[in-house]
Coordinates of C-alpha atoms in Angstrom, one line a residue:
M1 CA -0.1 0.2 0.2
M2 CA 2.5 2.3 1.2
A3 CA 4.4 1.7 -2.4
A4 CA 1.0 2.3 -4.2
L5 CA 0.1 5.6 -2.9
P6 CA 0.0 8.4 -5.5
D7 CA 2.8 10.9 -5.7
K8 CA 0.6 14.1 -5.9
A9 CA -2.9 16.1 -5.3
F10 CA -4.7 16.4 -8.1
A11 CA -5.6 20.0 -6.8
K12 CA -3.7 22.2 -4.7
P13 CA -6.1 22.7 -1.4
A14 CA -7.6 25.8 -0.7
K15 CA -6.6 25.2 2.9
P16 CA -5.2 23.4 5.2
R17 CA -7.5 20.2 4.9
T18 CA -8.6 18.0 8.2
V19 CA -10.2 14.3 8.1
L20 CA -11.8 12.0 10.6
V21 CA -11.8 8.6 9.3
L22 CA -14.6 7.0 11.4
G23 CA -13.7 3.6 11.4
H24 CA -16.5 1.7 13.5
A25 CA -18.5 -0.9 12.3
S26 CA -21.7 -2.3 14.1
G27 CA -22.1 -5.3 11.8
F28 CA -19.9 -7.4 9.8
V29 CA -16.5 -6.4 11.1
H30 CA -13.9 -5.6 7.5
S31 CA -10.2 -6.9 8.4
S32 CA -9.4 -3.8 6.1
I33 CA -10.5 -1.2 8.0
P34 CA -7.0 -0.3 9.6
L35 CA -5.5 -0.4 6.4
A36 CA -7.5 1.8 4.7
A37 CA -7.2 4.2 7.5
K38 CA -3.7 3.7 7.4
M39 CA -4.1 4.9 3.7
M40 CA -6.2 7.7 4.2
E41 CA -3.5 8.9 6.8
E42 CA -0.2 8.2 4.6
M43 CA -1.9 9.5 1.8
G44 CA -2.4 13.1 2.9
K45 CA 1.0 13.2 4.5
K46 CA 2.8 12.1 0.9
T47 CA 0.4 14.7 -0.9
G48 CA 0.0 17.0 0.7
A49 CA -3.9 16.9 0.3
W50 CA -4.8 16.5 3.7
T51 CA -3.9 15.6 7.5
A52 CA -6.1 12.7 9.0
T53 CA -7.1 11.5 12.8
T54 CA -8.4 8.1 12.9
T55 CA -11.1 7.1 15.7
Y56 CA -12.9 3.8 16.3
D57 CA -15.6 5.7 18.6
P58 CA -18.9 6.8 17.0
A59 CA -19.3 9.4 19.7
D60 CA -16.4 11.1 17.9
I61 CA -19.2 12.5 15.2
N62 CA -20.7 15.2 17.1
A63 CA -21.2 18.8 16.7
E64 CA -17.9 19.9 18.6
N65 CA -16.0 17.5 17.5
L66 CA -17.1 17.9 14.1
K67 CA -15.9 21.9 13.6
K68 CA -12.6 20.8 13.5
Y69 CA -12.4 18.9 10.1
D70 CA -13.4 19.5 6.7
L71 CA -14.1 15.8 5.7
V72 CA -15.6 12.5 7.6
F73 CA -14.1 9.2 6.0
L74 CA -16.0 6.1 6.6
D75 CA -14.6 3.3 6.1
S76 CA -16.2 0.2 6.0
T77 CA -19.2 1.1 8.4
T78 CA -21.6 -1.2 8.5
G79 CA -25.0 -1.6 10.8
C80 CA -26.1 1.2 12.8
F81 CA -23.1 2.4 13.3
L82 CA -23.8 6.0 14.5
D83 CA -26.5 5.1 17.4
D84 CA -26.1 4.1 20.3
P85 CA -28.7 1.6 21.5
N86 CA -28.6 2.7 25.6
D87 CA -28.9 6.2 24.3
P88 CA -32.0 7.7 22.0
A89 CA -30.8 10.8 22.4
A90 CA -27.3 10.3 21.7
T91 CA -28.1 8.4 18.5
S92 CA -30.0 11.0 17.5
A93 CA -27.5 13.6 18.0
R94 CA -25.0 11.8 16.1
R95 CA -27.3 11.5 13.4
A96 CA -28.1 15.5 12.8
A97 CA -24.4 16.1 13.5
L98 CA -23.8 13.8 10.1
L99 CA -26.1 15.8 8.4
D100 CA -25.7 19.2 9.4
F101 CA -21.9 18.5 9.0
I102 CA -22.6 17.4 5.0
R103 CA -25.2 20.2 4.7
S104 CA -23.1 22.9 5.7
G105 CA -20.6 22.8 2.8
K106 CA -18.7 19.6 4.1
G107 CA -17.7 16.6 2.7
I108 CA -18.2 12.6 3.6
A109 CA -16.6 10.1 1.5
G110 CA -16.9 5.9 2.3
I111 CA -15.9 2.8 0.9
H112 CA -17.1 -0.3 0.6
A113 CA -19.3 -1.5 3.8
A114 CA -20.3 2.3 4.5
T115 CA -23.4 1.6 2.1
D116 CA -23.8 -2.1 4.4
S117 CA -25.5 0.3 7.1
Y118 CA -29.0 1.2 8.3
H119 CA -30.7 -1.7 6.4
G120 CA -32.6 -4.4 7.3
G121 CA -35.3 -5.2 10.3
S122 CA -34.0 -2.3 12.6
C123 CA -31.4 -1.3 14.9
G124 CA -33.0 -2.7 17.8
G125 CA -31.6 -3.4 21.3
A126 CA -28.1 -3.8 19.6
S127 CA -26.7 -1.5 17.6
G128 CA -26.3 -3.1 13.4
A129 CA -29.2 -5.3 13.8
G130 CA -31.0 -6.3 10.5
G131 CA -27.6 -5.6 8.9
G132 CA -28.1 -7.9 5.8
G133 CA -27.1 -10.9 7.0
R134 CA -23.8 -10.0 7.1
A135 CA -22.8 -10.0 10.9
G136 CA -19.2 -11.8 11.8
G137 CA -19.8 -14.3 14.4
A138 CA -16.9 -15.6 16.0
A139 CA -14.5 -14.8 12.4
G140 CA -15.9 -11.2 12.9
A141 CA -15.2 -10.9 17.0
G142 CA -11.2 -11.1 15.9
R143 CA -11.5 -8.3 13.4
A144 CA -12.8 -6.4 15.5
A145 CA -10.0 -6.6 17.8
G146 CA -7.5 -6.4 15.2
A147 CA -9.3 -3.0 13.7
G148 CA -9.4 -1.8 17.2
A149 CA -13.0 -1.2 17.5
A150 CA -13.2 -2.7 21.0
G151 CA -16.6 -2.9 22.0
A152 CA -18.1 -3.2 18.0
G153 CA -21.4 -4.8 18.1
R154 CA -21.9 -8.0 15.8
A155 CA -25.6 -8.0 15.2
G156 CA -27.1 -10.0 12.3
G157 CA -26.0 -13.5 10.5
A158 CA -26.1 -16.9 12.6
G159 CA -25.7 -15.2 16.6
A160 CA -28.5 -12.9 16.4
T161 CA -30.4 -15.9 14.9
L162 CA -29.9 -18.3 17.2
A163 CA -30.4 -15.3 19.7
N164 CA -33.8 -14.6 18.4
A165 CA -35.0 -18.4 18.6
M166 CA -33.4 -18.7 21.7
V167 CA -35.3 -15.4 23.5
A168 CA -38.6 -16.4 21.3
Q169 CA -38.9 -19.9 23.0
G170 CA -37.8 -19.8 26.2
D171 CA -39.3 -15.5 27.2
K172 CA -42.3 -17.3 29.1
D173 CA -43.5 -13.8 31.0
G174 CA -43.1 -11.9 27.9
D175 CA -40.5 -9.1 29.4
Q176 CA -37.8 -9.7 26.9
K177 CA -35.2 -11.2 28.4
L178 CA -33.9 -14.7 29.2
S179 CA -33.3 -15.3 33.3
H180 CA -30.9 -18.1 34.2
A181 CA -33.9 -20.6 34.6
E182 CA -35.6 -19.8 31.1
F183 CA -32.4 -20.5 29.2
G184 CA -31.5 -23.4 31.0
A185 CA -35.2 -24.5 30.5
V186 CA -34.1 -23.8 26.3
T187 CA -31.2 -25.6 26.2
A188 CA -32.8 -28.0 27.9
A189 CA -35.9 -28.8 25.8
W190 CA -33.3 -28.4 22.7
W191 CA -31.0 -31.3 24.2
D192 CA -34.2 -33.4 24.0
T193 CA -34.5 -32.5 20.3
L194 CA -30.6 -33.6 19.7
D195 CA -30.2 -36.9 21.6
P196 CA -33.4 -38.7 20.9
E197 CA -32.1 -41.4 21.7
K198 CA -31.4 -40.2 25.5
T199 CA -27.9 -41.9 24.8
G200 CA -26.3 -38.6 26.6
K201 CA -24.1 -38.0 23.8
V202 CA -24.5 -36.7 20.1
A203 CA -22.9 -37.6 16.7
Q204 CA -21.3 -35.2 15.0
A205 CA -22.5 -36.2 11.7
D206 CA -26.0 -36.2 13.4
F207 CA -25.7 -32.5 15.3
G208 CA -25.8 -30.3 12.4
P209 CA -29.1 -31.0 10.4
R210 CA -30.5 -31.8 14.1
F211 CA -29.5 -28.0 15.4
A212 CA -30.6 -26.9 12.1
S213 CA -34.6 -27.5 13.1
L214 CA -34.3 -25.6 16.2
T215 CA -33.7 -22.1 14.7
P216 CA -35.1 -20.7 11.6
A217 CA -32.9 -20.6 8.6
P218 CA -31.0 -17.6 8.3
A219 CA -30.2 -15.8 5.0
P220 CA -27.6 -16.7 3.7
R221 CA -24.5 -14.0 4.2
G222 CA -25.0 -11.5 0.8
N223 CA -26.9 -13.0 -1.5
R224 CA -30.5 -13.8 0.0
A225 CA -33.6 -11.2 1.3
S226 CA -32.8 -10.5 5.0
A227 CA -34.9 -11.5 7.7
D228 CA -36.3 -9.4 10.6
A229 CA -36.5 -10.2 14.2
N230 CA -39.4 -12.6 13.6
G231 CA -37.3 -14.3 10.9
S232 CA -39.9 -12.5 8.5
P233 CA -38.4 -12.5 4.9
Q234 CA -37.7 -9.1 4.0
K235 CA -37.1 -7.6 -0.1
P236 CA -33.0 -7.8 -0.5
G237 CA -31.0 -5.4 1.9
G238 CA -33.9 -5.1 4.1
E239 CA -35.8 -1.9 4.5
P240 CA -33.9 1.7 5.1
L241 CA -33.5 2.3 8.8
W242 CA -32.1 6.1 8.1
P243 CA -33.6 7.0 4.7
E244 CA -31.7 10.2 4.6
F245 CA -28.5 9.0 5.1
N246 CA -29.5 5.8 2.7
R247 CA -30.1 8.6 0.1
I248 CA -26.6 10.5 0.6
I249 CA -24.7 7.6 0.8
G250 CA -26.2 6.7 -2.8
G251 CA -27.4 3.3 -1.7
Y252 CA -27.3 0.5 0.4
F253 CA -26.2 -3.1 0.4
K254 CA -28.1 -5.8 -1.3
F255 CA -25.6 -8.5 -2.7
H256 CA -22.0 -9.5 -3.4
W257 CA -20.0 -11.7 -5.6
V258 CA -17.9 -12.8 -3.3
D259 CA -14.2 -12.0 -3.4
P260 CA -11.9 -13.1 -5.4
Q261 CA -14.6 -12.7 -8.2
E262 CA -13.7 -10.7 -11.5
I263 CA -15.1 -7.7 -12.4
T264 CA -14.8 -5.2 -15.4
V265 CA -15.0 -2.3 -14.5
K266 CA -15.7 0.1 -16.7
I267 CA -15.4 4.1 -17.0
D268 CA -19.3 6.0 -17.1
D269 CA -17.6 9.4 -16.9
P270 CA -13.8 9.2 -18.5
K271 CA -14.1 12.9 -18.8
S272 CA -14.0 13.4 -15.0
P273 CA -10.8 14.4 -13.1
L274 CA -12.2 11.5 -10.9
T275 CA -11.4 9.3 -13.5
A276 CA -8.6 10.1 -15.3
M277 CA -6.3 7.7 -13.9
F278 CA -7.7 5.1 -15.7
H279 CA -7.9 6.5 -18.9
G280 CA -11.1 5.8 -20.3
E281 CA -10.0 2.0 -20.7
E282 CA -11.9 -1.0 -18.7
F283 CA -9.8 -2.4 -15.8
V284 CA -10.5 -5.7 -14.2
I285 CA -10.3 -6.1 -10.6
H286 CA -11.3 -9.0 -8.2
D287 CA -13.0 -8.0 -5.2
E288 CA -15.7 -8.7 -3.1
T289 CA -18.3 -7.0 -5.3
Y290 CA -21.3 -4.8 -3.8
T291 CA -24.9 -4.0 -6.3
F292 CA -27.3 -2.5 -4.6
N293 CA -31.2 -2.6 -3.2
Q294 CA -32.9 -1.6 -6.7
E295 CA -34.9 1.0 -4.7
S296 CA -32.0 3.0 -2.9
F297 CA -30.0 3.0 -5.9
S298 CA -30.6 5.2 -8.8
R299 CA -28.8 7.4 -11.6
T300 CA -31.2 10.5 -10.3
N301 CA -29.5 10.3 -7.2
V302 CA -26.2 10.3 -8.1
H303 CA -23.2 10.9 -10.7
V304 CA -21.8 7.7 -11.6
L305 CA -18.2 7.4 -12.3
T306 CA -17.5 3.9 -13.1
S307 CA -19.4 0.5 -12.7
I308 CA -19.4 -3.2 -13.7
D309 CA -19.4 -3.9 -17.2
Y310 CA -21.9 -6.5 -17.3
S311 CA -22.1 -8.2 -20.3
K312 CA -18.5 -9.3 -19.5
M313 CA -19.9 -11.2 -16.8
S314 CA -20.6 -14.7 -17.5
D315 CA -23.9 -16.6 -17.7
A316 CA -22.8 -18.3 -14.4
D317 CA -22.0 -15.4 -12.6
K318 CA -24.6 -13.8 -13.2
A319 CA -26.9 -16.5 -11.9
K320 CA -25.2 -16.2 -8.2
E321 CA -27.3 -12.9 -7.5
S322 CA -30.5 -13.6 -5.9
G323 CA -33.1 -10.6 -6.7
M324 CA -31.4 -9.6 -9.7
R325 CA -32.0 -5.6 -10.7
T326 CA -33.8 -5.7 -13.3
D327 CA -32.6 -2.6 -15.1
H328 CA -28.5 -4.6 -14.5
D329 CA -27.1 -1.0 -13.4
Y330 CA -24.2 -2.0 -11.3
A331 CA -22.3 1.0 -10.4
L332 CA -19.6 1.3 -8.7
S333 CA -18.4 5.1 -7.7
W334 CA -20.0 7.8 -8.0
I335 CA -20.4 11.3 -6.3
R336 CA -23.6 13.5 -5.4
R337 CA -24.2 16.7 -4.1
E338 CA -26.4 17.3 -0.6
G339 CA -26.6 20.6 0.3
N340 CA -23.6 22.9 0.4
G341 CA -21.7 20.0 1.2
R342 CA -20.2 17.1 -1.2
L343 CA -20.4 13.0 -1.3
F344 CA -18.3 10.2 -3.1
Y345 CA -18.2 6.7 -2.9
E346 CA -16.4 3.8 -3.7
A347 CA -17.7 0.2 -3.5
H348 CA -14.7 -1.7 -3.4
G349 CA -12.0 -1.9 -0.9
H350 CA -13.4 -5.5 1.1
S351 CA -9.3 -6.8 0.0
E352 CA -6.8 -5.7 1.3
R353 CA -4.8 -6.5 -2.2
I354 CA -7.4 -2.9 -3.6
Y355 CA -5.4 -0.9 -1.6
A356 CA -1.6 -1.8 -3.2
M357 CA -3.3 -1.2 -6.8
K358 CA -2.1 2.5 -7.5
P359 CA -5.0 3.8 -9.8
M360 CA -7.3 2.4 -7.2
L361 CA -5.6 4.9 -4.4
E362 CA -5.4 7.9 -7.0
H363 CA -9.5 7.5 -7.8
V364 CA -10.0 7.5 -4.0
L365 CA -7.6 10.7 -3.9
A366 CA -9.5 11.9 -6.5
G367 CA -12.8 11.6 -5.2
V368 CA -11.8 13.0 -1.3
Q369 CA -10.6 15.6 -2.9
Y370 CA -13.4 16.1 -4.8
A371 CA -15.1 16.1 -1.4
L372 CA -13.0 18.3 0.4
G373 CA -14.1 20.9 -2.1
D374 CA -10.6 21.2 -4.2
L375 CA -11.5 19.3 -6.8
K376 CA -13.8 20.3 -9.6
A377 CA -15.7 18.1 -11.1
D378 CA -19.5 17.7 -13.1
D379 CA -21.8 16.1 -10.1
S380 CA -24.9 16.6 -12.0
P381 CA -27.5 13.1 -11.7
S382 CA -26.7 10.4 -14.4
V383 CA -30.0 10.7 -15.1
K384 CA -31.6 13.9 -15.4

């Protein structure tokens, strides 16, 4: 990554710029989060385009602290990443601060899982619930520790499915809590299903199918409609949980092709200074590649810079997508105006290898400089 950093800024900053990188994720925690944060810190130093500070604390998104910054970089934030499930007032204040920040003339830039935020069933009692079935479980816990995101929630996924089933079956008094006795009653009842022969043991071959019968089947990660807390199916990507943010960021996660899926990236706006590094030529990339809920993403809302060349995908790869977009419009990066401020988003960045690709880092540099207001570009919606 250090070797791939751009040599200089695309535009001279109008003034010394400051960037706050937020690496907190309330859903799935990507292992690339700390690398993306380091990219922002070192790219700013090398090019002189900005000075970056990294935080993993969503409480730093507050009106007073944001006065010090010109841009917030959402580093694969997932779930309800700003919310405090125990403090609705704090949640409301953080959300308002971020909206006021961009609308007042400042910038937001997001990479990869910044769009896997605020959609699903509900934020519920755990920040990030309903994150499209993308929570990380034990592996996510390890990545959270590696990213420094102490206390990051891992709502959704298999863990949430198991927890919902246990509460639903064990909460006999209806207080939405499990007592020690209620928990024990659930596990005892489940054991009877796991060990119908009453041998006191369960064979490995029997454990999986018998345990699966105890809980509703979760949506497979990334390629099925999510389910709400009661297991009711939802349309791909779930429901918008913070529509203002969903509109500002440009859409929310529906499906991804799994890393290292081969994708041909086409240049939708070859005249933009934000795509100059690609020289108008398509290129191949291998990464986890996002697509977006059809109701949430539209070219009437954003100015598309790059997208998937869907015609280059094999029929087999196309068939992997559940809930296929009927318009086959798979944008990857875009910009847009919000009030007096600006937004840049790039969908790739799941894999660490992306941060060693110089043209991609140049694309991010140009996008961030646009969002800061230093690099001028046509940001009118791609479809009027």
